[in-house]
Short mmCIF file of C-alpha atoms and ligand atoms in Angstrom, two decimals:
data_model
loop_
_atom_site.label_atom_id
_atom_site.label_comp_id
_atom_site.label_asym_id
_atom_site.label_seq_id
_atom_site.Cartn_x
_atom_site.Cartn_y
_atom_site.Cartn_z
CA UNK A 1 0.00 0.00 0.00
CA UNK A 2 1.20 3.46 -0.91
CA UNK A 3 0.50 6.08 1.73
CA UNK A 4 -1.70 8.97 0.58
CA UNK A 5 -3.13 7.01 -2.35
CA UNK A 6 -6.92 7.07 -2.08
CA UNK A 7 -7.33 3.89 -4.14
CA UNK A 8 -4.80 2.00 -1.99
CA UNK A 9 -6.91 3.01 1.00
CA UNK A 10 -10.08 1.73 -0.68
CA UNK A 11 -8.33 -1.56 -1.54
CA UNK A 12 -7.25 -1.87 2.10
CA UNK A 13 -10.81 -1.17 3.29
CA UNK A 14 -9.76 2.01 5.09
CA UNK A 15 -11.98 4.28 2.98
CA UNK A 16 -15.46 3.72 1.57
CA UNK A 17 -17.89 0.91 1.99
CA UNK A 18 -17.52 -2.71 1.00
CA UNK A 19 -16.28 -3.03 -2.59
CA UNK A 20 -18.48 -4.45 -5.33
CA UNK A 21 -15.83 -7.07 -5.96
CA UNK A 22 -12.46 -7.97 -4.50
CA UNK A 23 -9.99 -10.79 -4.90
CA UNK A 24 -6.24 -11.18 -4.39
CA UNK A 25 -5.42 -9.04 -7.41
CA UNK A 26 -8.24 -6.60 -8.13
CA UNK A 27 -10.91 -4.47 -6.50
CA UNK A 28 -14.02 -2.89 -8.05
CA UNK A 29 -16.07 -0.11 -6.49
CA UNK A 30 -18.52 2.60 -7.53
CA UNK A 31 -17.14 5.89 -8.77
CA UNK A 32 -17.93 8.61 -6.23
CA UNK A 33 -18.85 11.05 -9.03
CA UNK A 34 -20.61 8.87 -11.60
CA UNK A 35 -20.72 10.04 -15.21
CA UNK A 36 -23.29 7.42 -16.22
CA UNK A 37 -25.93 5.28 -14.45
CA UNK A 38 -23.33 2.53 -14.10
CA UNK A 39 -19.86 3.87 -13.35
CA UNK A 40 -17.52 1.40 -11.71
CA UNK A 41 -13.77 1.65 -11.18
CA UNK A 42 -11.65 -1.48 -11.36
CA UNK A 43 -8.17 -1.22 -9.87
CA UNK A 44 -5.20 -3.46 -9.32
CA UNK A 45 -4.67 -4.11 -5.62
CA UNK A 46 -0.99 -3.47 -6.11
CA UNK A 47 -0.20 0.21 -6.53
CA UNK A 48 0.78 0.98 -10.11
CA UNK A 49 0.67 4.69 -10.82
CA UNK A 50 -0.23 4.28 -14.48
CA UNK A 51 0.28 2.04 -17.49
CA UNK A 52 3.68 3.69 -17.87
CA UNK A 53 4.88 1.71 -14.86
CA UNK A 54 3.42 -1.62 -16.01
CA UNK A 55 5.81 -4.40 -16.99
CA UNK A 56 5.46 -7.90 -18.39
CA UNK A 57 4.97 -9.08 -14.82
CA UNK A 58 1.63 -7.22 -14.88
CA UNK A 59 0.44 -8.82 -18.11
CA UNK A 60 -1.91 -11.32 -16.48
CA UNK A 61 -3.53 -8.89 -14.07
CA UNK A 62 -4.07 -6.34 -16.83
CA UNK A 63 -5.89 -8.99 -18.86
CA UNK A 64 -7.95 -9.95 -15.84
CA UNK A 65 -9.06 -6.34 -15.37
CA UNK A 66 -10.78 -6.57 -18.77
CA UNK A 67 -12.36 -9.92 -17.98
CA UNK A 68 -13.65 -8.58 -14.67
CA UNK A 69 -15.08 -5.54 -16.48
CA UNK A 70 -17.01 -7.86 -18.79
CA UNK A 71 -18.29 -9.89 -15.84
CA UNK A 72 -19.39 -6.81 -13.91
CA UNK A 73 -21.10 -5.43 -17.02
CA UNK A 74 -23.10 -8.67 -17.21
CA UNK A 75 -23.88 -8.50 -13.48
CA UNK A 76 -25.07 -4.89 -13.90
CA UNK A 77 -27.28 -5.89 -16.83
CA UNK A 78 -25.57 -3.61 -19.37
CA UNK A 79 -23.56 -6.17 -21.33
CA UNK A 80 -26.01 -6.44 -24.22
CA UNK A 81 -26.79 -2.77 -24.75
CA UNK A 82 -23.13 -1.87 -24.45
CA UNK A 83 -20.66 -0.20 -22.17
CA UNK A 84 -17.49 1.82 -22.34
CA UNK A 85 -14.10 1.03 -20.80
CA UNK A 86 -11.72 3.95 -20.30
CA UNK A 87 -8.22 4.35 -18.94
CA UNK A 88 -7.10 7.94 -18.54
CA UNK A 89 -3.34 7.60 -18.65
CA UNK A 90 -1.37 10.64 -17.60
CA UNK A 91 -2.11 14.25 -16.83
CA UNK A 92 -3.13 15.45 -20.28
CA UNK A 93 -5.50 12.51 -20.62
CA UNK A 94 -7.29 13.64 -17.48
CA UNK A 95 -5.85 11.15 -15.01
CA UNK A 96 -6.54 12.50 -11.53
CA UNK A 97 -5.80 9.49 -9.37
CA UNK A 98 -2.39 8.02 -10.02
CA UNK A 99 -3.28 4.43 -9.23
CA UNK A 100 -4.06 2.55 -12.43
CA UNK A 101 -7.80 2.06 -12.89
CA UNK A 102 -10.30 1.09 -15.53
CA UNK A 103 -13.59 2.99 -15.78
CA UNK A 104 -16.59 0.80 -16.63
CA UNK A 105 -19.43 3.05 -17.76
CA UNK A 106 -22.86 2.30 -19.16
CA UNK A 107 -26.58 2.61 -18.77
CA UNK A 108 -26.90 5.51 -21.20
CA UNK A 109 -26.08 6.23 -24.82
CA UNK A 110 -22.51 7.41 -25.15
CA UNK A 111 -21.26 10.02 -27.55
CA UNK A 112 -17.83 9.70 -29.13
CA UNK A 113 -16.08 11.79 -26.48
CA UNK A 114 -18.46 11.40 -23.57
P1 AMP B 201 -9.26 9.57 -13.43
O1 AMP B 201 -9.59 10.97 -13.85
O2 AMP B 201 -9.26 8.59 -14.59
O3 AMP B 201 -7.99 9.48 -12.61
O4 AMP B 201 -10.46 9.08 -12.54
C1 AMP B 201 -10.49 9.20 -11.16
C2 AMP B 201 -11.89 8.84 -10.76
O5 AMP B 201 -11.86 8.49 -9.39
C3 AMP B 201 -12.90 9.95 -10.93
O6 AMP B 201 -13.96 9.53 -11.78
C4 AMP B 201 -13.39 10.21 -9.49
O7 AMP B 201 -14.76 10.51 -9.42
C5 AMP B 201 -13.06 8.90 -8.80
N1 AMP B 201 -12.83 8.96 -7.37
C6 AMP B 201 -12.00 9.80 -6.70
N2 AMP B 201 -12.02 9.54 -5.38
C7 AMP B 201 -12.87 8.50 -5.21
C8 AMP B 201 -13.33 7.77 -4.08
N3 AMP B 201 -12.92 8.06 -2.84
N4 AMP B 201 -14.20 6.76 -4.28
C9 AMP B 201 -14.64 6.46 -5.51
N5 AMP B 201 -14.24 7.11 -6.62
C10 AMP B 201 -13.37 8.12 -6.48
ZN1 ZN B 202 -2.46 3.26 -4.84
#
């Protein structure tokens, strides 16, 4: 756990309620400021600031993030109508929390850029 990282604190159960999903490698929880009816964040339990820090050792967990997103989309009932997965990587992309996370958004029609 990295001190002062809000997502590390959520993974450790020190902030927020019970996560939607958690296993040894990943945690999923609701975005505090949802941009769509379903807006879930999926994070690696291990602190990785961004994709820039990922290595081949992270290959499996990065793949599992996508599989978990698909599972949660099914659980939320939005798999068929469609959903969007977003990673904001770096400052100019709008990354605000520097702990790698995947946004799972759905439940409304998306435009190209939002
Ligand atoms: P990003 O801009 O890709 O770094 O996204 C960060 C996301 O984290 C934003 O959508 C925030 O609403 C969300 N967020 C920040 N703090 C919390 C928190 N304590 N619990 C849940 N979501 C959070
Ligand atoms: Zn962290």
